[in-house]
mmCIF file of C-alpha atoms in Angstrom:
data_model
loop_
_atom_site.group_PDB
_atom_site.id
_atom_site.type_symbol
_atom_site.label_atom_id
_atom_site.label_comp_id
_atom_site.label_asym_id
_atom_site.label_seq_id
_atom_site.Cartn_x
_atom_site.Cartn_y
_atom_site.Cartn_z
ATOM 1 C CA ASN A 1 -17.758 -7.303 -4.653
ATOM 2 C CA ALA A 2 -17.072 -5.503 -1.388
ATOM 3 C CA GLY A 3 -13.296 -5.893 -1.868
ATOM 4 C CA VAL A 4 -11.376 -5.692 1.427
ATOM 5 C CA THR A 5 -13.403 -4.796 4.492
ATOM 6 C CA GLN A 6 -12.129 -3.927 7.967
ATOM 7 C CA THR A 7 -13.822 -3.569 11.331
ATOM 8 C CA PRO A 8 -13.943 -1.480 13.381
ATOM 9 C CA LYS A 9 -13.281 1.837 11.632
ATOM 10 C CA PHE A 10 -12.264 3.599 14.844
ATOM 11 C CA GLN A 11 -11.216 2.341 18.281
ATOM 12 C CA VAL A 12 -9.914 3.906 21.482
ATOM 13 C CA LEU A 13 -8.191 1.648 24.002
ATOM 14 C CA LYS A 14 -6.561 2.151 27.361
ATOM 15 C CA THR A 15 -3.015 0.929 27.900
ATOM 16 C CA GLY A 16 -3.044 -2.790 28.643
ATOM 17 C CA GLN A 17 -6.390 -3.536 27.014
ATOM 18 C CA SER A 18 -6.657 -6.105 24.260
ATOM 19 C CA MET A 19 -8.574 -6.114 21.008
ATOM 20 C CA THR A 20 -8.812 -7.831 17.634
ATOM 21 C CA LEU A 21 -8.972 -6.059 14.284
ATOM 22 C CA GLN A 22 -10.943 -7.946 11.684
ATOM 23 C CA CYS A 23 -10.281 -8.119 7.944
ATOM 24 C CA ALA A 24 -12.101 -9.977 5.191
ATOM 25 C CA GLN A 25 -11.799 -10.113 1.404
ATOM 26 C CA ASP A 26 -14.209 -11.557 -1.144
ATOM 27 C CA MET A 27 -11.857 -11.687 -4.145
ATOM 28 C CA ASN A 28 -10.563 -15.237 -3.536
ATOM 29 C CA HIS A 29 -7.057 -13.890 -2.936
ATOM 30 C CA ASN A 30 -4.539 -16.255 -1.391
ATOM 31 C CA SER A 31 -2.249 -13.712 0.307
ATOM 32 C CA MET A 32 -3.243 -11.198 2.963
ATOM 33 C CA TYR A 33 -1.303 -8.511 4.851
ATOM 34 C CA TRP A 34 -1.495 -6.215 7.849
ATOM 35 C CA TYR A 35 0.268 -2.843 7.668
ATOM 36 C CA ARG A 36 0.426 0.079 10.052
ATOM 37 C CA GLN A 37 0.805 3.723 9.093
ATOM 38 C CA ASP A 38 2.072 6.336 11.513
ATOM 39 C CA PRO A 39 1.498 10.058 10.833
ATOM 40 C CA GLY A 40 3.447 11.359 7.832
ATOM 41 C CA MET A 41 4.933 7.949 7.089
ATOM 42 C CA GLY A 42 4.480 5.219 4.555
ATOM 43 C CA LEU A 43 2.944 1.875 5.468
ATOM 44 C CA ARG A 44 5.017 -0.762 7.282
ATOM 45 C CA LEU A 45 4.306 -4.489 7.200
ATOM 46 C CA ILE A 46 3.327 -6.107 10.514
ATOM 47 C CA TYR A 47 2.426 -9.667 9.505
ATOM 48 C CA TYR A 48 1.405 -11.446 6.368
ATOM 49 C CA SER A 49 -0.199 -14.711 5.340
ATOM 50 C CA ALA A 50 0.942 -16.138 2.031
ATOM 51 C CA SER A 51 -1.834 -18.727 2.038
ATOM 52 C CA GLU A 52 -4.492 -20.195 4.288
ATOM 53 C CA GLY A 53 -2.857 -21.796 7.310
ATOM 54 C CA THR A 54 0.422 -19.871 7.135
ATOM 55 C CA THR A 55 1.536 -16.621 8.744
ATOM 56 C CA ASP A 56 4.880 -14.838 8.899
ATOM 57 C CA LYS A 57 6.366 -11.788 10.552
ATOM 58 C CA GLY A 58 6.924 -8.586 8.668
ATOM 59 C CA GLU A 59 8.998 -5.546 9.551
ATOM 60 C CA VAL A 60 7.271 -4.554 12.832
ATOM 61 C CA PRO A 61 5.613 -7.645 14.429
ATOM 62 C CA ASN A 62 6.320 -6.997 18.133
ATOM 63 C CA GLY A 63 3.172 -6.620 20.236
ATOM 64 C CA TYR A 64 0.886 -8.253 17.653
ATOM 65 C CA ASN A 65 -0.469 -11.670 16.810
ATOM 66 C CA VAL A 66 -2.420 -12.778 13.750
ATOM 67 C CA SER A 67 -4.792 -15.529 12.732
ATOM 68 C CA ARG A 68 -5.639 -16.615 9.195
ATOM 69 C CA LEU A 69 -9.073 -17.974 10.035
ATOM 70 C CA ASN A 70 -9.857 -19.142 6.511
ATOM 71 C CA LYS A 71 -9.098 -17.958 2.994
ATOM 72 C CA ARG A 72 -11.301 -14.881 3.409
ATOM 73 C CA GLU A 73 -10.392 -13.659 6.878
ATOM 74 C CA PHE A 74 -7.176 -12.451 8.516
ATOM 75 C CA SER A 75 -7.304 -10.932 12.000
ATOM 76 C CA LEU A 76 -4.773 -8.875 13.946
ATOM 77 C CA ARG A 77 -4.715 -9.017 17.753
ATOM 78 C CA LEU A 78 -3.171 -6.622 20.228
ATOM 79 C CA GLU A 79 -2.806 -8.559 23.495
ATOM 80 C CA SER A 80 -1.762 -5.621 25.689
ATOM 81 C CA ALA A 81 -2.099 -2.317 23.881
ATOM 82 C CA ALA A 82 0.568 0.364 24.302
ATOM 83 C CA PRO A 83 0.519 4.060 23.276
ATOM 84 C CA SER A 84 3.219 3.263 20.675
ATOM 85 C CA GLN A 85 0.606 1.185 18.857
ATOM 86 C CA THR A 86 -1.506 4.265 18.151
ATOM 87 C CA SER A 87 -1.678 4.186 14.371
ATOM 88 C CA VAL A 88 -3.867 3.521 11.350
ATOM 89 C CA TYR A 89 -4.013 -0.168 10.450
ATOM 90 C CA PHE A 90 -4.579 -1.356 6.892
ATOM 91 C CA CYS A 91 -5.374 -4.827 5.691
ATOM 92 C CA ALA A 92 -4.549 -5.802 2.108
ATOM 93 C CA SER A 93 -4.815 -8.805 -0.172
ATOM 94 C CA ILE A 94 -3.400 -10.025 -3.471
ATOM 95 C CA ILE A 95 -3.293 -13.068 -5.675
ATOM 96 C CA MET A 96 0.261 -14.348 -5.516
ATOM 97 C CA THR A 97 1.274 -16.162 -8.664
ATOM 98 C CA GLY A 98 4.496 -16.845 -10.503
ATOM 99 C CA THR A 99 4.194 -13.422 -12.065
ATOM 100 C CA SER A 100 3.065 -11.677 -8.893
ATOM 101 C CA GLY A 101 4.983 -8.554 -9.747
ATOM 102 C CA LEU A 102 2.150 -7.873 -12.121
ATOM 103 C CA ASN A 103 -0.673 -8.171 -9.621
ATOM 104 C CA GLU A 104 -2.536 -5.348 -7.975
ATOM 105 C CA GLN A 105 -2.723 -5.267 -4.198
ATOM 106 C CA PHE A 106 -6.088 -4.224 -2.759
ATOM 107 C CA PHE A 107 -6.358 -2.323 0.515
ATOM 108 C CA GLY A 108 -9.120 -1.915 3.045
ATOM 109 C CA PRO A 109 -10.284 1.490 4.357
ATOM 110 C CA GLY A 110 -8.256 1.237 7.558
ATOM 111 C CA THR A 111 -8.847 1.130 11.317
ATOM 112 C CA ARG A 112 -7.841 4.227 13.272
ATOM 113 C CA LEU A 113 -6.620 3.074 16.686
ATOM 114 C CA THR A 114 -5.759 5.323 19.615
ATOM 115 C CA VAL A 115 -4.184 3.896 22.767
ATOM 116 C CA LEU A 116 -4.346 6.182 25.789
ATOM 117 C CA ASP B 1 14.732 -4.603 -1.950
ATOM 118 C CA ALA B 2 15.818 -1.735 -4.190
ATOM 119 C CA LYS B 3 14.933 1.739 -2.909
ATOM 120 C CA THR B 4 13.113 4.595 -4.558
ATOM 121 C CA THR B 5 13.546 8.344 -4.092
ATOM 122 C CA GLN B 6 10.707 10.814 -4.578
ATOM 123 C CA PRO B 7 10.230 14.529 -3.824
ATOM 124 C CA ASN B 8 8.358 15.124 -0.582
ATOM 125 C CA SER B 9 5.722 17.353 -2.160
ATOM 126 C CA MET B 10 4.558 18.883 -5.433
ATOM 127 C CA GLU B 11 1.895 21.371 -6.441
ATOM 128 C CA SER B 12 -0.210 21.520 -9.549
ATOM 129 C CA ASN B 13 -3.022 23.590 -10.961
ATOM 130 C CA GLU B 14 -6.310 21.957 -11.795
ATOM 131 C CA GLU B 15 -6.631 20.700 -15.379
ATOM 132 C CA GLU B 16 -2.881 20.946 -16.005
ATOM 133 C CA PRO B 17 -0.563 17.947 -16.509
ATOM 134 C CA VAL B 18 1.476 16.705 -13.571
ATOM 135 C CA HIS B 19 4.785 14.850 -13.797
ATOM 136 C CA LEU B 20 5.735 12.956 -10.633
ATOM 137 C CA PRO B 21 9.360 11.750 -10.705
ATOM 138 C CA CYS B 22 10.892 8.688 -9.081
ATOM 139 C CA ASN B 23 14.532 7.626 -8.945
ATOM 140 C CA HIS B 24 15.430 3.950 -8.539
ATOM 141 C CA SER B 25 19.093 3.715 -9.475
ATOM 142 C CA THR B 26 19.585 0.250 -7.918
ATOM 143 C CA ILE B 27 16.684 -1.362 -9.760
ATOM 144 C CA SER B 28 17.274 -4.928 -10.917
ATOM 145 C CA GLY B 29 16.198 -6.469 -14.179
ATOM 146 C CA THR B 30 13.289 -8.320 -12.588
ATOM 147 C CA ASP B 31 11.816 -5.364 -10.682
ATOM 148 C CA TYR B 32 8.522 -3.991 -11.896
ATOM 149 C CA ILE B 33 7.819 -0.327 -11.177
ATOM 150 C CA HIS B 34 4.475 0.169 -9.451
ATOM 151 C CA TRP B 35 2.668 3.343 -8.488
ATOM 152 C CA TYR B 36 0.024 3.535 -5.800
ATOM 153 C CA ARG B 37 -1.734 6.562 -4.402
ATOM 154 C CA GLN B 38 -3.420 7.254 -1.089
ATOM 155 C CA LEU B 39 -6.270 9.716 -0.961
ATOM 156 C CA PRO B 40 -6.869 11.452 2.395
ATOM 157 C CA SER B 41 -8.209 9.076 5.053
ATOM 158 C CA GLN B 42 -8.260 6.098 2.667
ATOM 159 C CA GLY B 43 -6.178 3.034 1.982
ATOM 160 C CA PRO B 44 -3.690 3.034 -0.898
ATOM 161 C CA GLU B 45 -4.979 2.216 -4.363
ATOM 162 C CA TYR B 46 -3.202 0.913 -7.429
ATOM 163 C CA VAL B 47 -2.460 3.396 -10.212
ATOM 164 C CA ILE B 48 -0.199 1.776 -12.798
ATOM 165 C CA HIS B 49 2.832 -0.453 -13.263
ATOM 166 C CA GLY B 50 5.462 -1.176 -15.914
ATOM 167 C CA LEU B 51 8.736 -2.971 -16.601
ATOM 168 C CA THR B 52 10.534 -1.352 -19.534
ATOM 169 C CA SER B 53 8.072 0.199 -21.942
ATOM 170 C CA ASN B 54 5.899 3.230 -21.304
ATOM 171 C CA VAL B 55 2.394 2.338 -20.144
ATOM 172 C CA ASN B 56 -0.966 4.049 -20.303
ATOM 173 C CA ASN B 57 -4.236 3.352 -18.540
ATOM 174 C CA ARG B 58 -7.388 5.286 -17.737
ATOM 175 C CA MET B 59 -5.817 6.885 -14.673
ATOM 176 C CA ALA B 60 -2.317 7.842 -15.774
ATOM 177 C CA SER B 61 0.740 7.195 -17.922
ATOM 178 C CA LEU B 62 4.062 5.791 -16.803
ATOM 179 C CA ALA B 63 7.236 6.863 -18.593
ATOM 180 C CA ILE B 64 10.277 4.688 -17.862
ATOM 181 C CA ALA B 65 13.802 5.845 -18.669
ATOM 182 C CA GLU B 66 15.764 3.736 -21.099
ATOM 183 C CA ASP B 67 18.245 2.689 -18.377
ATOM 184 C CA ARG B 68 15.295 2.087 -15.962
ATOM 185 C CA LYS B 69 16.984 4.095 -13.233
ATOM 186 C CA SER B 70 14.106 6.555 -13.119
ATOM 187 C CA SER B 71 10.441 6.813 -14.030
ATOM 188 C CA THR B 72 7.735 9.465 -14.181
ATOM 189 C CA LEU B 73 4.058 9.157 -13.413
ATOM 190 C CA ILE B 74 2.039 11.486 -15.624
ATOM 191 C CA LEU B 75 -1.438 12.706 -14.775
ATOM 192 C CA HIS B 76 -2.632 14.308 -17.978
ATOM 193 C CA ARG B 77 -5.198 16.685 -16.476
ATOM 194 C CA ALA B 78 -5.052 16.990 -12.709
ATOM 195 C CA THR B 79 -8.342 17.274 -10.865
ATOM 196 C CA LEU B 80 -8.965 18.158 -7.238
ATOM 197 C CA ARG B 81 -9.666 14.481 -6.640
ATOM 198 C CA ASP B 82 -6.069 13.661 -7.630
ATOM 199 C CA ALA B 83 -4.732 15.364 -4.490
ATOM 200 C CA ALA B 84 -3.082 12.451 -2.687
ATOM 201 C CA VAL B 85 0.221 10.908 -1.647
ATOM 202 C CA TYR B 86 1.774 9.034 -4.575
ATOM 203 C CA TYR B 87 4.086 6.091 -3.881
ATOM 204 C CA CYS B 88 6.616 4.696 -6.346
ATOM 205 C CA ILE B 89 7.365 1.069 -5.397
ATOM 206 C CA LEU B 90 9.523 -1.648 -6.900
ATOM 207 C CA ARG B 91 8.041 -5.144 -7.017
ATOM 208 C CA LEU B 92 9.834 -8.406 -7.735
ATOM 209 C CA THR B 93 8.154 -10.601 -10.283
ATOM 210 C CA TYR B 94 8.578 -13.841 -8.350
ATOM 211 C CA GLY B 95 11.029 -15.882 -6.346
ATOM 212 C CA GLY B 96 11.649 -14.747 -2.791
ATOM 213 C CA SER B 97 9.030 -12.071 -2.893
ATOM 214 C CA GLN B 98 6.525 -12.294 -0.109
ATOM 215 C CA GLY B 99 4.245 -10.015 -2.036
ATOM 216 C CA ASN B 100 4.156 -7.057 0.287
ATOM 217 C CA LEU B 101 4.778 -3.524 -0.886
ATOM 218 C CA ILE B 102 7.643 -1.535 0.633
ATOM 219 C CA PHE B 103 6.455 2.034 1.045
ATOM 220 C CA GLY B 104 8.600 5.136 1.304
ATOM 221 C CA LYS B 105 7.104 8.480 2.296
ATOM 222 C CA GLY B 106 5.885 9.190 -1.227
ATOM 223 C CA THR B 107 5.120 12.541 -2.868
ATOM 224 C CA LYS B 108 2.243 14.591 -1.533
ATOM 225 C CA LEU B 109 0.498 16.180 -4.497
ATOM 226 C CA SER B 110 -1.575 19.305 -3.919
ATOM 227 C CA VAL B 111 -3.940 20.481 -6.667
ATOM 228 C CA LYS B 112 -5.013 24.119 -6.730
ATOM 229 C CA PRO B 113 -8.335 25.152 -8.285
#
């Protein structure tokens, strides 16, 4: 299993440009997440998808949109990039069950985005 | 969600045990205690979790205080590869939990050869 994969690994954008970050998991997980991590900080939730066909806002959703394309894939789109969106973006997935406090969340390797 | 408090940084010598503390005085009865770590330039990875009893796995041990208001992650013999940021996180078992992890700043562990 590849686990959680993310593309691209690195990206530089100019202010106002748009791009989509891709995430895929091959573990048949139902829930997927996008986090961002700023220097010296912990991760913060941007959006999540509890199951295929549903998406919800997290702590810091402004400036982003998401699409849960199918069970495997969850993409994050920046419509008009701003320097404040310079960060490392992590995708994660988990099986959510009635005892989900017991389940391990798996993370991708991250996308390092710089907006000039 | 209940909060956790961890020291900003700790140092250890290689091949010595490391005890990473975490305070969670507002923990509820249904909160599991999870530990994740983040190696440099990587995504976080699961280390261990527990509810009330002490837990062991191949990576570490988790000691939970009797009143559950604090816990300690124990690395029995630190290696250079254990240098990372360690996050102590409370997770609800079910009901109202959207499944995401709420990260603090964690403890940055440095391991000296």
